[in-house]
Coordinates of C-alpha atoms in Angstrom, one line a residue:
G138 CA -0.4 -0.1 0.1
V139 CA 1.2 3.9 0.1
D140 CA 1.6 5.1 3.0
T141 CA -0.9 8.3 3.1
A142 CA 0.5 10.0 5.6
R143 CA 4.1 10.2 3.5
F144 CA 2.9 11.4 0.6
R145 CA 0.3 14.3 0.7
R146 CA -0.5 17.0 -1.3
D147 CA 0.9 20.4 -0.7
G148 CA -1.6 22.1 -1.7
P149 CA -5.8 21.5 -2.6
Y150 CA -6.7 19.4 -5.8
L151 CA -6.5 21.6 -8.8
P152 CA -7.4 19.7 -11.9
Y153 CA -4.9 18.7 -14.5
R154 CA -5.0 22.0 -16.5
G155 CA -2.4 21.6 -19.7
G156 CA 0.7 20.3 -20.9
P157 CA 2.3 17.2 -21.9
F158 CA 0.1 13.9 -19.7
R159 CA 2.3 11.5 -18.4
V160 CA 0.7 7.3 -16.6
V161 CA 3.1 5.6 -16.2
S162 CA 1.7 1.5 -15.5
C163 CA 2.9 -1.1 -12.4
G164 CA 3.0 -4.5 -13.2
R165 CA 2.3 -7.4 -14.0
L166 CA 0.7 -8.1 -16.9
N167 CA -3.0 -9.3 -16.8
P168 CA -6.2 -8.6 -18.6
V169 CA -7.6 -8.1 -15.4
K170 CA -5.3 -5.2 -15.2
G171 CA -6.6 -3.2 -17.1
H172 CA -4.0 -2.2 -19.8
G173 CA -6.1 -2.7 -22.5
D174 CA -8.9 -0.1 -20.6
L175 CA -5.8 2.5 -19.9
L176 CA -5.0 1.9 -24.3
A177 CA -8.4 3.3 -25.2
A178 CA -8.4 5.8 -22.7
L179 CA -4.9 7.1 -23.9
R180 CA -6.2 6.6 -27.7
L181 CA -9.5 9.0 -26.5
L182 CA -7.7 11.4 -25.5
R183 CA -5.2 11.7 -28.2
D184 CA -8.1 11.9 -30.4
G185 CA -9.3 14.9 -28.6
G186 CA -6.1 16.3 -29.0
L187 CA -4.2 16.7 -25.6
D188 CA -0.9 15.7 -26.2
A189 CA -0.6 12.7 -23.8
A190 CA 1.2 8.9 -23.5
V191 CA 1.2 5.9 -22.0
T192 CA 4.5 4.1 -20.4
I193 CA 3.6 0.2 -19.2
I194 CA 6.0 -1.6 -17.6
G195 CA 5.5 -5.4 -16.6
E196 CA 5.4 -8.4 -17.3
D197 CA 2.8 -11.1 -18.5
D198 CA 3.1 -14.9 -17.7
D199 CA 4.3 -16.2 -20.4
G200 CA 7.3 -14.6 -21.0
G201 CA 6.5 -11.4 -23.5
T202 CA 4.4 -14.5 -25.7
G203 CA 0.7 -13.6 -23.9
F204 CA -0.4 -11.0 -22.7
R205 CA 2.1 -9.2 -23.6
A206 CA 1.3 -9.7 -26.7
T207 CA -2.4 -9.4 -27.4
L208 CA -1.9 -5.6 -25.4
E209 CA 1.4 -4.9 -28.8
A210 CA -1.7 -5.8 -31.3
E211 CA -3.6 -3.5 -29.5
V212 CA -0.7 -0.2 -29.5
A213 CA -0.4 -0.8 -33.0
R214 CA -4.4 -1.7 -34.0
L215 CA -5.2 1.7 -32.0
G216 CA -1.7 4.0 -33.5
L217 CA 0.3 4.4 -30.8
E218 CA 2.8 4.0 -31.8

């Protein structure tokens, strides 16, 4: 978990106001983790004109030949290379 006492905001929450929008996902590559939804959301953000990127860090249970291959195909299908 995250120690919320250690990671606290210095001021009130301010919504995203522009500039590059970056998301990093780190974990085991598995369909239940929602990586496909993350890629679909990235496509929507880019289609809306937002400078956005996603970095996915992790591996699947099959050494890259399982769900990772599925995600790579989805990246290509969505034009997110």
